[in-house]
PDB file of C-alpha atoms in Angstrom:
ATOM      1  CA  UNK A   1     -14.178 -67.150 -52.704  1.00  0.00           C
ATOM      2  CA  UNK A   2     -13.956 -63.627 -51.286  1.00  0.00           C
ATOM      3  CA  UNK A   3     -11.843 -61.082 -53.152  1.00  0.00           C
ATOM      4  CA  UNK A   4     -10.005 -58.277 -51.364  1.00  0.00           C
ATOM      5  CA  UNK A   5     -11.241 -55.257 -53.318  1.00  0.00           C
ATOM      6  CA  UNK A   6      -8.631 -52.894 -51.885  1.00  0.00           C
ATOM      7  CA  UNK A   7      -5.757 -55.156 -52.911  1.00  0.00           C
ATOM      8  CA  UNK A   8      -7.134 -55.437 -56.446  1.00  0.00           C
ATOM      9  CA  UNK A   9      -7.342 -51.657 -56.698  1.00  0.00           C
ATOM     10  CA  UNK A  10      -3.649 -51.342 -55.880  1.00  0.00           C
ATOM     11  CA  UNK A  11      -2.122 -54.264 -57.756  1.00  0.00           C
ATOM     12  CA  UNK A  12      -2.741 -56.235 -60.962  1.00  0.00           C
ATOM     13  CA  UNK A  13      -5.116 -59.149 -60.577  1.00  0.00           C
ATOM     14  CA  UNK A  14      -3.676 -62.586 -61.307  1.00  0.00           C
ATOM     15  CA  UNK A  15      -5.677 -63.755 -64.300  1.00  0.00           C
ATOM     16  CA  UNK A  16      -5.119 -67.481 -63.729  1.00  0.00           C
ATOM     17  CA  UNK A  17      -6.205 -67.219 -60.110  1.00  0.00           C
ATOM     18  CA  UNK A  18      -9.180 -65.070 -61.063  1.00  0.00           C
ATOM     19  CA  UNK A  19     -10.302 -67.666 -63.615  1.00  0.00           C
ATOM     20  CA  UNK A  20     -10.019 -70.478 -61.059  1.00  0.00           C
ATOM     21  CA  UNK A  21     -11.964 -68.427 -58.505  1.00  0.00           C
ATOM     22  CA  UNK A  22     -14.709 -67.620 -61.009  1.00  0.00           C
ATOM     23  CA  UNK A  23     -14.999 -71.269 -62.054  1.00  0.00           C
ATOM     24  CA  UNK A  24     -15.364 -72.194 -58.388  1.00  0.00           C
ATOM     25  CA  UNK A  25     -18.044 -69.524 -57.945  1.00  0.00           C
ATOM     26  CA  UNK A  26     -19.975 -70.820 -60.956  1.00  0.00           C
ATOM     27  CA  UNK A  27     -19.898 -74.359 -59.571  1.00  0.00           C
ATOM     28  CA  UNK A  28     -21.014 -73.223 -56.126  1.00  0.00           C
ATOM     29  CA  UNK A  29     -23.696 -70.734 -57.163  1.00  0.00           C
ATOM     30  CA  UNK A  30     -24.816 -71.409 -60.712  1.00  0.00           C
ATOM     31  CA  UNK A  31     -24.298 -75.025 -61.769  1.00  0.00           C
ATOM     32  CA  UNK A  32     -26.908 -77.665 -60.982  1.00  0.00           C
ATOM     33  CA  UNK A  33     -26.414 -81.302 -61.991  1.00  0.00           C
ATOM     34  CA  UNK A  34     -28.414 -84.510 -61.729  1.00  0.00           C
ATOM     35  CA  UNK A  35     -27.847 -87.935 -63.229  1.00  0.00           C
ATOM     36  CA  UNK A  36     -31.404 -87.718 -64.567  1.00  0.00           C
ATOM     37  CA  UNK A  37     -32.607 -85.060 -67.056  1.00  0.00           C
ATOM     38  CA  UNK A  38     -34.789 -83.203 -64.555  1.00  0.00           C
ATOM     39  CA  UNK A  39     -34.136 -79.594 -65.605  1.00  0.00           C
ATOM     40  CA  UNK A  40     -36.553 -78.099 -68.129  1.00  0.00           C
ATOM     41  CA  UNK A  41     -34.946 -75.607 -70.509  1.00  0.00           C
ATOM     42  CA  UNK A  42     -36.439 -72.635 -72.351  1.00  0.00           C
ATOM     43  CA  UNK A  43     -36.544 -74.746 -75.510  1.00  0.00           C
ATOM     44  CA  UNK A  44     -38.845 -77.221 -73.752  1.00  0.00           C
ATOM     45  CA  UNK A  45     -36.169 -79.905 -73.693  1.00  0.00           C
ATOM     46  CA  UNK A  46     -34.925 -81.437 -70.470  1.00  0.00           C
ATOM     47  CA  UNK A  47     -31.310 -81.665 -69.370  1.00  0.00           C
ATOM     48  CA  UNK A  48     -29.337 -83.248 -66.550  1.00  0.00           C
ATOM     49  CA  UNK A  49     -27.633 -79.918 -65.835  1.00  0.00           C
ATOM     50  CA  UNK A  50     -28.719 -76.308 -65.513  1.00  0.00           C
ATOM     51  CA  UNK A  51     -26.649 -73.124 -65.445  1.00  0.00           C
ATOM     52  CA  UNK A  52     -28.120 -70.038 -63.768  1.00  0.00           C
ATOM     53  CA  UNK A  53     -25.298 -67.566 -64.325  1.00  0.00           C
ATOM     54  CA  UNK A  54     -27.136 -64.661 -62.725  1.00  0.00           C
ATOM     55  CA  UNK A  55     -26.498 -66.145 -59.279  1.00  0.00           C
ATOM     56  CA  UNK A  56     -22.822 -65.520 -60.048  1.00  0.00           C
ATOM     57  CA  UNK A  57     -22.854 -62.439 -62.288  1.00  0.00           C
ATOM     58  CA  UNK A  58     -24.871 -60.477 -59.718  1.00  0.00           C
ATOM     59  CA  UNK A  59     -22.597 -61.418 -56.815  1.00  0.00           C
ATOM     60  CA  UNK A  60     -20.226 -58.554 -55.838  1.00  0.00           C
ATOM     61  CA  UNK A  61     -17.034 -60.612 -55.534  1.00  0.00           C
ATOM     62  CA  UNK A  62     -17.764 -62.472 -58.761  1.00  0.00           C
ATOM     63  CA  UNK A  63     -18.515 -59.234 -60.587  1.00  0.00           C
ATOM     64  CA  UNK A  64     -14.979 -58.065 -59.866  1.00  0.00           C
ATOM     65  CA  UNK A  65     -13.597 -61.333 -61.248  1.00  0.00           C
ATOM     66  CA  UNK A  66     -15.854 -61.144 -64.311  1.00  0.00           C
ATOM     67  CA  UNK A  67     -14.954 -57.534 -65.022  1.00  0.00           C
ATOM     68  CA  UNK A  68     -11.244 -58.284 -64.747  1.00  0.00           C
ATOM     69  CA  UNK A  69     -11.383 -61.400 -66.942  1.00  0.00           C
ATOM     70  CA  UNK A  70     -13.552 -59.834 -69.642  1.00  0.00           C
ATOM     71  CA  UNK A  71     -11.433 -56.683 -69.668  1.00  0.00           C
ATOM     72  CA  UNK A  72      -8.322 -58.802 -70.074  1.00  0.00           C
ATOM     73  CA  UNK A  73      -9.981 -60.302 -73.176  1.00  0.00           C
ATOM     74  CA  UNK A  74     -10.758 -56.947 -74.791  1.00  0.00           C
ATOM     75  CA  UNK A  75      -8.234 -54.392 -73.545  1.00  0.00           C
ATOM     76  CA  UNK A  76      -5.975 -54.825 -76.593  1.00  0.00           C
ATOM     77  CA  UNK A  77      -8.841 -54.540 -79.114  1.00  0.00           C
ATOM     78  CA  UNK A  78      -9.312 -50.748 -79.084  1.00  0.00           C
ATOM     79  CA  UNK A  79     -13.073 -51.054 -78.621  1.00  0.00           C
ATOM     80  CA  UNK A  80     -15.372 -48.259 -77.551  1.00  0.00           C
ATOM     81  CA  UNK A  81     -18.053 -50.179 -75.677  1.00  0.00           C
ATOM     82  CA  UNK A  82     -19.276 -53.515 -74.372  1.00  0.00           C
ATOM     83  CA  UNK A  83     -22.845 -54.738 -73.982  1.00  0.00           C
ATOM     84  CA  UNK A  84     -25.549 -57.111 -75.097  1.00  0.00           C
ATOM     85  CA  UNK A  85     -29.156 -58.141 -74.758  1.00  0.00           C
ATOM     86  CA  UNK A  86     -30.710 -57.386 -71.389  1.00  0.00           C
ATOM     87  CA  UNK A  87     -30.645 -58.953 -68.820  1.00  0.00           C
ATOM     88  CA  UNK A  88     -28.005 -61.627 -69.199  1.00  0.00           C
ATOM     89  CA  UNK A  89     -25.357 -59.309 -70.604  1.00  0.00           C
ATOM     90  CA  UNK A  90     -25.939 -56.365 -68.262  1.00  0.00           C
ATOM     91  CA  UNK A  91     -23.873 -57.283 -65.170  1.00  0.00           C
ATOM     92  CA  UNK A  92     -21.009 -58.496 -67.368  1.00  0.00           C
ATOM     93  CA  UNK A  93     -20.903 -55.261 -69.351  1.00  0.00           C
ATOM     94  CA  UNK A  94     -21.212 -53.081 -66.241  1.00  0.00           C
ATOM     95  CA  UNK A  95     -18.462 -54.963 -64.399  1.00  0.00           C
ATOM     96  CA  UNK A  96     -16.101 -54.781 -67.372  1.00  0.00           C
ATOM     97  CA  UNK A  97     -16.695 -51.060 -67.859  1.00  0.00           C
ATOM     98  CA  UNK A  98     -16.032 -50.418 -64.176  1.00  0.00           C
ATOM     99  CA  UNK A  99     -12.789 -52.422 -64.199  1.00  0.00           C
ATOM    100  CA  UNK A 100     -11.654 -50.574 -67.331  1.00  0.00           C
ATOM    101  CA  UNK A 101     -12.138 -47.265 -65.507  1.00  0.00           C
ATOM    102  CA  UNK A 102     -10.284 -48.556 -62.437  1.00  0.00           C
ATOM    103  CA  UNK A 103      -7.408 -49.697 -64.629  1.00  0.00           C
ATOM    104  CA  UNK A 104      -7.135 -46.393 -66.439  1.00  0.00           C
ATOM    105  CA  UNK A 105      -7.290 -44.386 -63.219  1.00  0.00           C
ATOM    106  CA  UNK A 106      -4.342 -46.132 -61.647  1.00  0.00           C
ATOM    107  CA  UNK A 107      -2.309 -46.969 -64.776  1.00  0.00           C
ATOM    108  CA  UNK A 108      -2.271 -50.616 -63.699  1.00  0.00           C
ATOM    109  CA  UNK A 109       0.297 -52.931 -65.249  1.00  0.00           C
ATOM    110  CA  UNK A 110      -0.781 -56.322 -66.515  1.00  0.00           C
ATOM    111  CA  UNK A 111       1.110 -59.482 -65.704  1.00  0.00           C
ATOM    112  CA  UNK A 112       3.044 -59.259 -68.974  1.00  0.00           C
ATOM    113  CA  UNK A 113       4.314 -55.836 -67.969  1.00  0.00           C
ATOM    114  CA  UNK A 114       2.680 -53.522 -70.494  1.00  0.00           C
ATOM    115  CA  UNK A 115       0.878 -50.363 -69.399  1.00  0.00           C
ATOM    116  CA  UNK A 116      -2.918 -50.649 -69.539  1.00  0.00           C
ATOM    117  CA  UNK A 117      -3.262 -46.888 -69.740  1.00  0.00           C
ATOM    118  CA  UNK A 118      -0.912 -46.839 -72.729  1.00  0.00           C
ATOM    119  CA  UNK A 119      -3.322 -49.083 -74.645  1.00  0.00           C
ATOM    120  CA  UNK A 120      -6.444 -47.004 -74.081  1.00  0.00           C
ATOM    121  CA  UNK A 121      -7.055 -43.299 -73.643  1.00  0.00           C
ATOM    122  CA  UNK A 122     -10.481 -43.775 -72.039  1.00  0.00           C
ATOM    123  CA  UNK A 123     -12.453 -46.485 -70.266  1.00  0.00           C
ATOM    124  CA  UNK A 124     -14.727 -48.858 -72.152  1.00  0.00           C
ATOM    125  CA  UNK A 125     -18.362 -47.748 -72.154  1.00  0.00           C
ATOM    126  CA  UNK A 126     -21.237 -50.094 -71.256  1.00  0.00           C
ATOM    127  CA  UNK A 127     -24.481 -50.321 -73.213  1.00  0.00           C
ATOM    128  CA  UNK A 128     -27.752 -52.212 -72.956  1.00  0.00           C
ATOM    129  CA  UNK A 129     -29.805 -53.628 -75.820  1.00  0.00           C
ATOM    130  CA  UNK A 130     -33.496 -53.767 -74.993  1.00  0.00           C
ATOM    131  CA  UNK A 131     -35.613 -56.691 -76.139  1.00  0.00           C
ATOM    132  CA  UNK A 132     -38.218 -54.170 -77.298  1.00  0.00           C
ATOM    133  CA  UNK A 133     -37.937 -50.446 -77.922  1.00  0.00           C
ATOM    134  CA  UNK A 134     -39.274 -48.164 -75.200  1.00  0.00           C
ATOM    135  CA  UNK A 135     -42.857 -47.107 -75.847  1.00  0.00           C
ATOM    136  CA  UNK A 136     -42.247 -43.597 -74.532  1.00  0.00           C
ATOM    137  CA  UNK A 137     -39.587 -40.901 -74.363  1.00  0.00           C
ATOM    138  CA  UNK A 138     -36.866 -41.380 -76.962  1.00  0.00           C
ATOM    139  CA  UNK A 139     -38.090 -44.931 -77.686  1.00  0.00           C
ATOM    140  CA  UNK A 140     -34.554 -46.275 -77.708  1.00  0.00           C
ATOM    141  CA  UNK A 141     -33.562 -49.868 -78.328  1.00  0.00           C
ATOM    142  CA  UNK A 142     -29.970 -49.301 -77.208  1.00  0.00           C
ATOM    143  CA  UNK A 143     -29.159 -47.416 -74.012  1.00  0.00           C
ATOM    144  CA  UNK A 144     -25.696 -46.110 -73.215  1.00  0.00           C
ATOM    145  CA  UNK A 145     -22.964 -43.862 -74.553  1.00  0.00           C
ATOM    146  CA  UNK A 146     -22.531 -45.479 -77.958  1.00  0.00           C
ATOM    147  CA  UNK A 147     -22.760 -43.896 -81.380  1.00  0.00           C
ATOM    148  CA  UNK A 148     -22.906 -45.007 -84.983  1.00  0.00           C
ATOM    149  CA  UNK A 149     -19.540 -46.406 -86.070  1.00  0.00           C
ATOM    150  CA  UNK A 150     -18.360 -47.335 -82.567  1.00  0.00           C
ATOM    151  CA  UNK A 151     -16.427 -50.573 -82.195  1.00  0.00           C
ATOM    152  CA  UNK A 152     -18.141 -52.844 -79.684  1.00  0.00           C
ATOM    153  CA  UNK A 153     -17.959 -56.246 -78.044  1.00  0.00           C
ATOM    154  CA  UNK A 154     -21.194 -58.184 -77.577  1.00  0.00           C
ATOM    155  CA  UNK A 155     -21.416 -60.293 -74.410  1.00  0.00           C
ATOM    156  CA  UNK A 156     -23.817 -62.827 -72.918  1.00  0.00           C
ATOM    157  CA  UNK A 157     -23.896 -64.954 -69.797  1.00  0.00           C
ATOM    158  CA  UNK A 158     -24.898 -68.351 -71.240  1.00  0.00           C
ATOM    159  CA  UNK A 159     -24.961 -69.314 -74.909  1.00  0.00           C
ATOM    160  CA  UNK A 160     -27.045 -72.359 -75.847  1.00  0.00           C
ATOM    161  CA  UNK A 161     -28.339 -72.029 -79.398  1.00  0.00           C
ATOM    162  CA  UNK A 162     -27.157 -68.419 -79.577  1.00  0.00           C
ATOM    163  CA  UNK A 163     -30.589 -66.875 -80.124  1.00  0.00           C
ATOM    164  CA  UNK A 164     -30.336 -63.972 -77.675  1.00  0.00           C
ATOM    165  CA  UNK A 165     -26.761 -63.232 -78.706  1.00  0.00           C
ATOM    166  CA  UNK A 166     -27.727 -63.178 -82.375  1.00  0.00           C
ATOM    167  CA  UNK A 167     -30.595 -60.823 -81.559  1.00  0.00           C
ATOM    168  CA  UNK A 168     -28.061 -58.508 -79.910  1.00  0.00           C
ATOM    169  CA  UNK A 169     -25.763 -58.743 -82.944  1.00  0.00           C
ATOM    170  CA  UNK A 170     -28.608 -57.854 -85.318  1.00  0.00           C
ATOM    171  CA  UNK A 171     -29.777 -54.920 -83.188  1.00  0.00           C
ATOM    172  CA  UNK A 172     -26.239 -53.580 -82.866  1.00  0.00           C
ATOM    173  CA  UNK A 173     -25.712 -53.758 -86.618  1.00  0.00           C
ATOM    174  CA  UNK A 174     -29.045 -52.064 -87.263  1.00  0.00           C
ATOM    175  CA  UNK A 175     -27.675 -49.158 -85.222  1.00  0.00           C
ATOM    176  CA  UNK A 176     -24.455 -49.143 -87.274  1.00  0.00           C
ATOM    177  CA  UNK A 177     -22.207 -50.439 -84.492  1.00  0.00           C
ATOM    178  CA  UNK A 178     -19.110 -52.357 -85.568  1.00  0.00           C
ATOM    179  CA  UNK A 179     -18.921 -55.696 -83.762  1.00  0.00           C
ATOM    180  CA  UNK A 180     -15.333 -56.680 -83.044  1.00  0.00           C
ATOM    181  CA  UNK A 181     -15.992 -59.860 -81.065  1.00  0.00           C
ATOM    182  CA  UNK A 182     -18.614 -61.820 -79.122  1.00  0.00           C
ATOM    183  CA  UNK A 183     -17.697 -63.223 -75.708  1.00  0.00           C
ATOM    184  CA  UNK A 184     -19.851 -65.456 -73.511  1.00  0.00           C
ATOM    185  CA  UNK A 185     -19.301 -66.359 -69.906  1.00  0.00           C
ATOM    186  CA  UNK A 186     -20.398 -69.968 -70.546  1.00  0.00           C
ATOM    187  CA  UNK A 187     -20.858 -71.874 -73.795  1.00  0.00           C
ATOM    188  CA  UNK A 188     -23.265 -74.796 -73.341  1.00  0.00           C
ATOM    189  CA  UNK A 189     -21.801 -76.345 -76.514  1.00  0.00           C
ATOM    190  CA  UNK A 190     -25.202 -76.927 -78.102  1.00  0.00           C
ATOM    191  CA  UNK A 191     -24.702 -75.199 -81.436  1.00  0.00           C
ATOM    192  CA  UNK A 192     -24.593 -71.599 -80.258  1.00  0.00           C
ATOM    193  CA  UNK A 193     -20.982 -71.012 -81.264  1.00  0.00           C
ATOM    194  CA  UNK A 194     -21.632 -72.271 -84.778  1.00  0.00           C
ATOM    195  CA  UNK A 195     -24.817 -70.212 -85.161  1.00  0.00           C
ATOM    196  CA  UNK A 196     -23.113 -67.055 -83.926  1.00  0.00           C
ATOM    197  CA  UNK A 197     -20.108 -67.549 -86.188  1.00  0.00           C
ATOM    198  CA  UNK A 198     -22.510 -67.711 -89.152  1.00  0.00           C
ATOM    199  CA  UNK A 199     -23.071 -64.006 -88.444  1.00  0.00           C
ATOM    200  CA  UNK A 200     -19.412 -63.477 -89.427  1.00  0.00           C
ATOM    201  CA  UNK A 201     -18.182 -62.557 -85.962  1.00  0.00           C
ATOM    202  CA  UNK A 202     -15.425 -63.989 -83.780  1.00  0.00           C
ATOM    203  CA  UNK A 203     -16.796 -65.923 -80.812  1.00  0.00           C
ATOM    204  CA  UNK A 204     -15.145 -67.098 -77.622  1.00  0.00           C
ATOM    205  CA  UNK A 205     -16.208 -68.036 -74.117  1.00  0.00           C
ATOM    206  CA  UNK A 206     -14.556 -67.944 -70.726  1.00  0.00           C
ATOM    207  CA  UNK A 207     -15.867 -71.420 -69.896  1.00  0.00           C
ATOM    208  CA  UNK A 208     -17.546 -74.348 -71.620  1.00  0.00           C
ATOM    209  CA  UNK A 209     -20.129 -76.866 -70.449  1.00  0.00           C
ATOM    210  CA  UNK A 210     -17.470 -79.572 -70.415  1.00  0.00           C
ATOM    211  CA  UNK A 211     -15.251 -77.500 -68.111  1.00  0.00           C
ATOM    212  CA  UNK A 212     -18.105 -76.938 -65.673  1.00  0.00           C
ATOM    213  CA  UNK A 213     -19.133 -80.589 -65.626  1.00  0.00           C
ATOM    214  CA  UNK A 214     -15.533 -81.681 -65.118  1.00  0.00           C
ATOM    215  CA  UNK A 215     -15.012 -79.147 -62.301  1.00  0.00           C
ATOM    216  CA  UNK A 216     -18.290 -80.192 -60.660  1.00  0.00           C
ATOM    217  CA  UNK A 217     -17.431 -83.895 -60.731  1.00  0.00           C
ATOM    218  CA  UNK A 218     -13.916 -83.270 -59.435  1.00  0.00           C
ATOM    219  CA  UNK A 219     -14.699 -80.727 -56.736  1.00  0.00           C
ATOM    220  CA  UNK A 220     -13.283 -81.534 -53.280  1.00  0.00           C
TER     221      UNK A 220
END
């Protein structure tokens, strides 16, 4: 589904429609299904479905949907920044930060009528957590405009067991960032939620495996 960028700049995006459009994009670009378990996963196991979110998160129209939907999830939380472990989290964080700046610039009203610019005095920053520290320069693990004590949201594209998300949580805490929430684009419902919640953080996802399978089987 193609999104009219100019119309979104000048009017509030319909969240329900955006969610439906993003689900459709995930089914078309990212979700692969077979009656047989033919897809080999990182864990070595095989599955009858595979989700390659990057085919969606790196698509321009989908990035606008993702940024709008994630920002809608966090705009009331008074957070300073959004990010996660590279590379899965990067396009989500960048899109959300951009939408937050667009919203502040035009004082956009949400569908419930409150003023976005009244809730925040500045856009949400994006940050990147490296898998390994740089071996040169400042040797940073975290890149972006975040500082000790900042309130942040950790994001990821797909959560399976939660390993990469937990790595991001641990790195963020090592750098004294306060984690307000963790949000995934897709939860594969294979124990990741439970593992992440053991880190004493709130977890939610935009979509679940069951939603994607149901949408795939019922697509026109």
